[in-house]
mmCIF file of C-alpha atoms in Angstrom:
data_model
loop_
_atom_site.group_PDB
_atom_site.id
_atom_site.type_symbol
_atom_site.label_atom_id
_atom_site.label_comp_id
_atom_site.label_asym_id
_atom_site.label_seq_id
_atom_site.Cartn_x
_atom_site.Cartn_y
_atom_site.Cartn_z
ATOM 1 C CA MET A 166 -16.499 74.846 59.136
ATOM 2 C CA ASN A 167 -15.761 76.826 62.596
ATOM 3 C CA ASP A 168 -17.962 74.394 65.102
ATOM 4 C CA ASP A 169 -17.633 76.717 68.339
ATOM 5 C CA PRO A 170 -20.809 77.508 69.362
ATOM 6 C CA LEU A 171 -19.779 80.894 70.381
ATOM 7 C CA MET A 172 -18.073 82.329 68.007
ATOM 8 C CA GLY A 173 -20.481 84.925 67.075
ATOM 9 C CA VAL A 174 -21.965 85.453 71.413
ATOM 10 C CA PRO A 175 -20.643 89.004 73.286
ATOM 11 C CA LEU A 176 -18.235 88.699 75.450
ATOM 12 C CA TRP A 177 -20.552 88.994 78.787
ATOM 13 C CA TYR A 178 -22.896 85.916 77.487
ATOM 14 C CA GLN A 179 -19.487 84.536 77.090
ATOM 15 C CA ASP A 180 -18.517 85.748 80.689
ATOM 16 C CA ILE A 181 -21.856 84.755 82.016
ATOM 17 C CA PHE A 182 -24.372 82.283 80.394
ATOM 18 C CA PRO A 183 -25.072 79.134 82.187
ATOM 19 C CA GLN A 184 -22.068 77.473 82.448
ATOM 20 C CA GLY A 185 -19.603 80.925 81.765
ATOM 21 C CA GLU A 186 -17.522 81.312 84.016
ATOM 22 C CA PHE A 187 -18.076 84.108 86.332
ATOM 23 C CA ASP A 188 -21.495 85.351 87.537
ATOM 24 C CA GLY A 189 -22.937 87.911 86.924
ATOM 25 C CA PHE A 190 -26.593 89.375 85.187
ATOM 26 C CA TYR A 191 -28.082 91.857 81.995
ATOM 27 C CA ARG A 192 -31.293 93.895 82.072
ATOM 28 C CA LYS A 193 -32.835 95.824 79.011
ATOM 29 C CA LEU A 194 -34.077 99.132 80.015
ATOM 30 C CA GLY A 195 -36.280 100.962 77.996
ATOM 31 C CA ASN A 196 -33.426 102.154 75.348
ATOM 32 C CA HIS A 197 -30.960 101.732 77.732
ATOM 33 C CA ALA A 198 -29.063 97.998 78.657
ATOM 34 C CA VAL A 199 -27.103 97.112 81.676
ATOM 35 C CA ASN A 200 -24.918 93.896 82.241
ATOM 36 C CA TYR A 201 -22.757 92.955 84.894
ATOM 37 C CA ILE A 202 -19.848 90.298 85.459
ATOM 38 C CA GLU A 203 -18.740 89.001 88.404
ATOM 39 C CA ARG A 204 -14.573 89.215 88.862
ATOM 40 C CA ASP A 205 -12.367 90.498 90.416
ATOM 41 C CA PRO A 206 -13.843 91.479 94.087
ATOM 42 C CA MET A 207 -11.312 94.560 93.696
ATOM 43 C CA GLN A 208 -12.066 96.333 90.829
ATOM 44 C CA LEU A 209 -14.724 97.438 88.975
ATOM 45 C CA VAL A 210 -14.960 99.551 85.787
ATOM 46 C CA VAL A 211 -17.825 101.177 85.017
ATOM 47 C CA THR A 212 -18.027 102.375 81.345
ATOM 48 C CA PHE A 213 -21.345 104.123 79.406
ATOM 49 C CA ASP A 214 -20.887 103.465 75.867
ATOM 50 C CA ASN A 215 -20.781 106.242 73.171
ATOM 51 C CA LEU A 216 -22.883 108.033 70.819
ATOM 52 C CA ALA A 217 -20.599 105.834 68.104
ATOM 53 C CA GLU A 218 -21.479 102.741 69.711
ATOM 54 C CA ALA A 219 -25.156 103.976 70.678
ATOM 55 C CA GLY A 220 -28.118 101.928 68.993
ATOM 56 C CA GLY A 221 -26.315 99.813 66.885
ATOM 57 C CA ARG A 222 -27.647 96.882 65.916
ATOM 58 C CA HIS A 223 -25.538 93.630 66.352
ATOM 59 C CA TYR A 224 -26.619 91.045 68.651
ATOM 60 C CA ALA A 225 -22.493 90.010 69.457
ATOM 61 C CA ARG A 226 -22.472 93.499 70.988
ATOM 62 C CA ASP A 227 -20.789 94.357 74.118
ATOM 63 C CA ALA A 228 -19.913 97.093 76.221
ATOM 64 C CA TRP A 229 -17.155 100.112 75.361
ATOM 65 C CA ALA A 230 -13.218 99.172 75.985
ATOM 66 C CA ALA A 231 -14.791 95.008 77.380
ATOM 67 C CA LYS A 232 -11.896 93.292 75.960
ATOM 68 C CA PHE A 233 -10.102 95.548 77.842
ATOM 69 C CA ILE A 234 -11.699 95.329 80.966
ATOM 70 C CA ALA A 235 -12.195 91.314 80.821
ATOM 71 C CA ASP A 236 -8.519 91.115 79.320
ATOM 72 C CA ASN A 237 -7.062 92.242 82.639
ATOM 73 C CA GLY A 238 -9.480 90.496 84.650
ATOM 74 C CA TRP A 239 -11.631 93.652 86.605
ATOM 75 C CA SER A 240 -15.001 93.184 86.942
ATOM 76 C CA HIS A 241 -17.518 95.075 85.036
ATOM 77 C CA LEU A 242 -20.309 97.486 84.601
ATOM 78 C CA GLY A 243 -21.981 97.921 81.421
ATOM 79 C CA VAL A 244 -24.913 100.360 80.008
ATOM 80 C CA PHE A 245 -25.722 100.083 76.848
ATOM 81 C CA ALA A 246 -27.742 103.704 75.395
ATOM 82 C CA GLY A 247 -30.015 102.600 72.262
ATOM 83 C CA GLY A 248 -29.983 106.342 71.336
ATOM 84 C CA PRO A 249 -28.500 109.455 71.404
ATOM 85 C CA THR A 250 -29.912 109.424 74.870
ATOM 86 C CA TRP A 251 -26.767 110.611 76.881
ATOM 87 C CA PHE A 252 -28.508 108.592 79.476
ATOM 88 C CA ARG A 253 -31.063 111.378 80.567
ATOM 89 C CA ASP A 254 -33.833 107.721 81.073
ATOM 90 C CA GLN A 255 -35.866 108.011 84.893
ATOM 91 C CA ARG A 256 -35.944 104.332 84.614
ATOM 92 C CA LEU A 257 -32.499 104.312 84.036
ATOM 93 C CA ILE A 258 -31.060 106.575 87.103
ATOM 94 C CA ASP A 259 -33.368 104.328 89.407
ATOM 95 C CA TYR A 260 -31.919 101.529 87.988
ATOM 96 C CA LEU A 261 -28.213 103.091 88.621
ATOM 97 C CA SER A 262 -29.110 104.219 91.768
ATOM 98 C CA ASN A 263 -30.917 100.995 92.943
ATOM 99 C CA LEU A 264 -27.460 99.161 92.798
ATOM 100 C CA LYS A 265 -26.067 101.666 94.519
ATOM 101 C CA ALA A 266 -28.812 100.840 97.328
ATOM 102 C CA GLU A 267 -27.990 96.669 97.524
ATOM 103 C CA GLY A 268 -24.224 97.346 98.421
ATOM 104 C CA LEU A 269 -23.107 96.297 94.553
ATOM 105 C CA PHE A 270 -20.939 99.269 94.386
ATOM 106 C CA ARG A 271 -19.654 99.810 97.906
ATOM 107 C CA GLN A 272 -18.315 95.760 97.647
ATOM 108 C CA TYR A 273 -15.360 96.944 95.341
ATOM 109 C CA PRO A 274 -13.038 98.764 98.029
ATOM 110 C CA ASN A 275 -11.203 100.631 94.359
ATOM 111 C CA VAL A 276 -13.828 101.273 91.838
ATOM 112 C CA ALA A 277 -14.131 104.108 88.139
ATOM 113 C CA LEU A 278 -16.586 105.038 85.434
ATOM 114 C CA ALA A 279 -15.137 105.306 82.157
ATOM 115 C CA GLY A 280 -16.639 107.263 78.557
ATOM 116 C CA THR A 281 -15.743 108.829 75.666
ATOM 117 C CA SER A 282 -18.390 112.150 74.662
ATOM 118 C CA MET A 283 -21.531 111.119 75.520
ATOM 119 C CA GLY A 284 -20.263 108.218 77.776
ATOM 120 C CA ALA A 285 -17.686 110.128 79.612
ATOM 121 C CA PHE A 286 -20.668 112.518 80.603
ATOM 122 C CA GLY A 287 -23.025 109.183 81.791
ATOM 123 C CA ALA A 288 -19.687 108.313 83.646
ATOM 124 C CA LEU A 289 -19.366 112.210 85.705
ATOM 125 C CA ALA A 290 -23.494 112.345 85.866
ATOM 126 C CA PHE A 291 -22.623 108.640 87.840
ATOM 127 C CA ALA A 292 -20.307 108.947 89.952
ATOM 128 C CA HIS A 293 -21.367 110.027 92.530
ATOM 129 C CA LEU A 294 -23.121 106.715 93.151
ATOM 130 C CA ALA A 295 -19.801 104.845 94.032
ATOM 131 C CA PRO A 296 -17.881 107.661 96.059
ATOM 132 C CA GLY A 297 -14.686 107.862 96.589
ATOM 133 C CA SER A 298 -14.551 105.875 92.826
ATOM 134 C CA THR A 299 -12.527 107.529 89.737
ATOM 135 C CA VAL A 300 -13.551 108.776 86.606
ATOM 136 C CA ILE A 301 -11.972 108.759 83.494
ATOM 137 C CA ALA A 302 -13.813 111.029 80.878
ATOM 138 C CA PHE A 303 -12.411 110.954 76.520
ATOM 139 C CA SER A 304 -13.754 114.680 75.684
ATOM 140 C CA PRO A 305 -16.379 114.830 78.171
ATOM 141 C CA GLN A 306 -19.278 116.931 78.145
ATOM 142 C CA THR A 307 -20.496 118.669 81.250
ATOM 143 C CA THR A 308 -24.700 119.396 80.629
ATOM 144 C CA LEU A 309 -27.068 119.829 77.220
ATOM 145 C CA ASP A 310 -28.894 121.629 78.791
ATOM 146 C CA GLN A 311 -28.980 124.881 76.723
ATOM 147 C CA SER A 312 -30.155 127.773 79.935
ATOM 148 C CA ILE A 313 -25.997 125.944 81.269
ATOM 149 C CA ALA A 314 -24.295 125.877 77.920
ATOM 150 C CA PRO A 315 -26.218 126.959 75.927
ATOM 151 C CA TRP A 316 -21.679 127.227 74.016
ATOM 152 C CA ASP A 317 -22.772 123.923 72.882
ATOM 153 C CA ARG A 318 -24.846 122.853 70.520
ATOM 154 C CA ARG A 319 -22.768 120.400 68.416
ATOM 155 C CA PHE A 320 -24.951 117.332 69.920
ATOM 156 C CA TRP A 321 -29.243 118.533 68.561
ATOM 157 C CA LYS A 322 -31.047 114.225 69.567
ATOM 158 C CA GLY A 323 -28.565 115.288 72.966
ATOM 159 C CA MET A 324 -29.842 118.272 73.468
ATOM 160 C CA LYS A 325 -33.961 117.164 72.685
ATOM 161 C CA GLN A 326 -33.535 114.730 75.390
ATOM 162 C CA ASP A 327 -35.298 115.251 78.816
ATOM 163 C CA TRP A 328 -32.586 117.989 81.004
ATOM 164 C CA SER A 329 -34.623 117.967 83.706
ATOM 165 C CA LEU A 330 -33.905 114.771 84.671
ATOM 166 C CA PRO A 331 -31.605 114.290 87.202
ATOM 167 C CA TYR A 332 -28.186 114.481 87.330
ATOM 168 C CA SER A 333 -27.958 116.746 84.482
ATOM 169 C CA ASP A 334 -26.156 118.911 85.628
ATOM 170 C CA VAL A 335 -22.923 116.071 86.185
ATOM 171 C CA THR A 336 -20.363 120.117 88.220
ATOM 172 C CA GLN A 337 -24.051 119.536 91.085
ATOM 173 C CA HIS A 338 -22.827 116.222 92.171
ATOM 174 C CA LEU A 339 -19.050 115.341 91.926
ATOM 175 C CA ASP A 340 -17.845 115.972 95.806
ATOM 176 C CA GLN A 341 -18.547 112.272 96.795
ATOM 177 C CA VAL A 342 -16.500 111.654 93.454
ATOM 178 C CA GLY A 343 -11.964 110.085 94.354
ATOM 179 C CA LYS A 344 -10.332 111.011 91.735
ATOM 180 C CA ILE A 345 -11.238 112.728 87.833
ATOM 181 C CA TYR A 346 -9.400 112.513 84.781
ATOM 182 C CA ALA A 347 -10.642 114.686 81.540
ATOM 183 C CA VAL A 348 -8.689 113.986 78.770
ATOM 184 C CA TYR A 349 -9.530 117.249 75.714
ATOM 185 C CA ASP A 350 -8.954 119.344 73.360
ATOM 186 C CA PRO A 351 -8.289 122.718 73.764
ATOM 187 C CA TYR A 352 -8.459 123.628 70.964
ATOM 188 C CA ILE A 353 -12.121 122.583 70.364
ATOM 189 C CA GLU A 354 -14.151 125.514 72.428
ATOM 190 C CA GLN A 355 -16.989 123.806 73.380
ATOM 191 C CA ASP A 356 -15.039 120.460 74.957
ATOM 192 C CA ARG A 357 -12.308 123.423 76.886
ATOM 193 C CA LEU A 358 -15.230 125.557 78.217
ATOM 194 C CA HIS A 359 -17.023 121.488 79.628
ATOM 195 C CA ILE A 360 -13.214 121.277 81.459
ATOM 196 C CA GLU A 361 -13.473 124.366 83.115
ATOM 197 C CA ARG A 362 -16.657 123.822 84.368
ATOM 198 C CA ILE A 363 -15.300 120.812 86.228
ATOM 199 C CA HIS A 364 -14.163 122.153 89.935
ATOM 200 C CA HIS A 365 -12.818 119.255 92.209
ATOM 201 C CA PRO A 366 -9.035 119.314 94.401
ATOM 202 C CA ASN A 367 -8.392 116.174 92.034
ATOM 203 C CA PHE A 368 -9.254 117.056 88.946
ATOM 204 C CA VAL A 369 -6.981 115.855 86.443
ATOM 205 C CA PRO A 370 -7.527 117.782 83.161
ATOM 206 C CA LEU A 371 -5.061 115.571 81.029
ATOM 207 C CA LYS A 372 -4.864 118.835 77.078
ATOM 208 C CA ALA A 373 -4.065 117.278 74.087
ATOM 209 C CA ILE A 374 -3.558 118.873 72.221
ATOM 210 C CA GLY A 375 -4.565 117.823 68.034
ATOM 211 C CA LEU A 376 -6.656 114.926 69.439
ATOM 212 C CA GLY A 377 -9.516 117.000 68.658
ATOM 213 C CA HIS A 378 -13.251 115.753 69.990
ATOM 214 C CA LYS A 379 -12.213 112.173 69.193
ATOM 215 C CA SER A 380 -8.982 111.441 71.673
ATOM 216 C CA ALA A 381 -9.442 107.862 72.668
ATOM 217 C CA MET A 382 -9.793 106.513 69.264
ATOM 218 C CA VAL A 383 -6.701 108.864 68.361
ATOM 219 C CA LEU A 384 -5.034 107.803 71.310
ATOM 220 C CA ARG A 385 -5.177 103.818 70.432
ATOM 221 C CA ARG A 386 -4.514 104.738 66.837
ATOM 222 C CA MET A 387 -1.242 105.187 68.376
ATOM 223 C CA GLU A 388 -1.687 101.948 70.602
ATOM 224 C CA GLN A 389 -1.685 104.472 73.625
ATOM 225 C CA LEU A 390 -5.050 104.328 74.858
ATOM 226 C CA LYS A 391 -4.595 101.446 76.903
ATOM 227 C CA PRO A 392 -2.060 102.364 79.330
ATOM 228 C CA VAL A 393 -3.907 105.513 79.561
ATOM 229 C CA MET A 394 -6.696 103.894 80.838
ATOM 230 C CA SER A 395 -4.889 101.594 82.713
ATOM 231 C CA GLY A 396 -2.790 103.722 84.948
ATOM 232 C CA ALA A 397 -6.136 105.870 85.228
ATOM 233 C CA ILE A 398 -8.029 103.731 86.857
ATOM 234 C CA LYS A 399 -5.295 102.059 88.898
ATOM 235 C CA GLY A 400 -5.137 105.970 90.052
ATOM 236 C CA THR A 401 -1.687 105.971 89.023
ATOM 237 C CA LEU A 402 -1.058 107.846 85.226
ATOM 238 C CA THR A 403 0.414 111.989 85.537
ATOM 239 C CA GLN A 404 0.717 114.564 83.683
ATOM 240 C CA SER A 405 3.841 114.578 83.406
ATOM 241 C CA GLU A 406 3.320 110.121 82.298
ATOM 242 C CA PHE A 407 0.145 111.089 79.607
ATOM 243 C CA TYR A 408 2.118 113.961 77.754
ATOM 244 C CA GLN A 409 4.846 111.609 77.453
ATOM 245 C CA ARG A 410 2.555 109.792 75.548
ATOM 246 C CA ASN A 411 0.789 111.551 74.022
ATOM 247 C CA ARG A 412 4.208 112.918 72.525
ATOM 248 C CA ASP A 413 3.131 110.676 69.910
ATOM 249 C CA ARG A 414 0.369 112.686 67.978
ATOM 250 C CA LYS A 415 2.498 115.624 65.853
ATOM 251 C CA ASN A 416 2.926 111.744 63.768
ATOM 252 C CA THR A 417 -0.494 111.127 63.012
ATOM 253 C CA LEU A 418 -2.051 112.421 59.918
ATOM 254 C CA VAL A 419 -4.877 113.295 62.742
ATOM 255 C CA TYR A 420 -2.737 115.277 64.223
ATOM 256 C CA ARG A 421 -2.203 117.455 60.610
ATOM 257 C CA ARG A 422 -6.231 117.598 59.588
ATOM 258 C CA ASN A 423 -6.891 119.148 62.829
ATOM 259 C CA ILE A 424 -3.926 121.751 63.377
ATOM 260 C CA GLU A 425 -4.478 122.618 60.035
ATOM 261 C CA GLU A 426 -8.280 123.778 60.511
ATOM 262 C CA TYR A 427 -7.479 125.351 63.793
ATOM 263 C CA LEU A 428 -5.123 127.767 61.926
ATOM 264 C CA THR A 429 -7.576 128.341 59.164
ATOM 265 C CA ALA A 430 -10.929 129.337 61.697
ATOM 266 C CA ARG A 431 -8.462 131.560 63.304
ATOM 267 C CA GLY A 432 -7.237 132.764 60.291
ATOM 268 C CA LYS A 433 -4.364 131.847 60.184
ATOM 269 C CA GLU A 434 -3.999 129.812 55.587
ATOM 270 C CA HIS A 435 -0.463 131.591 55.791
ATOM 271 C CA ARG A 436 0.708 128.958 58.481
ATOM 272 C CA ILE A 437 -0.063 125.900 57.212
ATOM 273 C CA GLY A 438 3.231 125.849 54.481
ATOM 274 C CA ARG A 439 5.074 125.843 57.065
ATOM 275 C CA PHE A 440 3.130 123.049 59.197
ATOM 276 C CA ARG A 441 2.529 120.497 56.770
ATOM 277 C CA ARG A 442 6.607 120.931 55.809
ATOM 278 C CA ALA A 443 8.064 120.377 59.677
ATOM 279 C CA PHE A 444 5.200 117.565 59.479
ATOM 280 C CA LYS A 445 6.783 115.196 56.894
ATOM 281 C CA GLN A 446 10.306 116.313 56.879
ATOM 282 C CA ARG A 447 9.501 114.865 60.319
ATOM 283 C CA ARG A 448 7.725 111.806 59.923
ATOM 284 C CA ALA A 449 10.724 111.259 57.052
ATOM 285 C CA ALA A 450 13.194 111.558 59.650
ATOM 286 C CA ARG A 451 11.246 108.928 62.024
ATOM 287 C CA GLU A 452 10.840 105.983 59.135
ATOM 288 C CA ALA A 453 14.725 106.442 58.115
#
């Protein structure tokens, strides 16, 4: 029988409960919540829920990338979503703006914001609250306002949110951001079109051909998500390093399935047989 009193409680609570090692807080805001753990005084990482985590009802729920951030000893501000909200909520917007006014972001020399898909939108949308910050966005949307991006109709629940609220088009609020990394598969047309809307002097587009929309998930399976995230948070990641780390994608089944779907969609089914043979030969040589 396990008598660990912290068994089954989220990591953030273990850190900030009365006998926890760190200071911090948890704030519930309707359909969102925010938690903060004060660790490293030099580095704050802000993360946003993605669709896979949004609305999760289990009690031991942590913000996206919580363990990775804790393992690195960085301070963490995690933003939870109770569903596919795209963080379009005035209470949340006001709360994060108040954190800026209170000096939370300013006290850190280095601030990074990160997320994937919906969470990547959140990271881009709120990055201006921390001037000079770095953004790591995996397969981001820049908006789901149909008057701006009518070509992206993948997320109908997201489209129904209130896109008249502030920060609903991230491209209008990037001037104070220090650096932007964006991982995306250019073969996903909607993802590519969002990337093409981002114009920034320190924009680092990272093409992840064959990873599909779930680029962060595939990188994690390849055991490359942590080094990519770490390099981006520190601001040292380069395009060449990313492409080196992404080379092994050609040996993953997700890559094979995605490429086959791309070939089919483009009327090039005749190339699938040769592609499959090359994939099998490469896998066999790797395992030999």
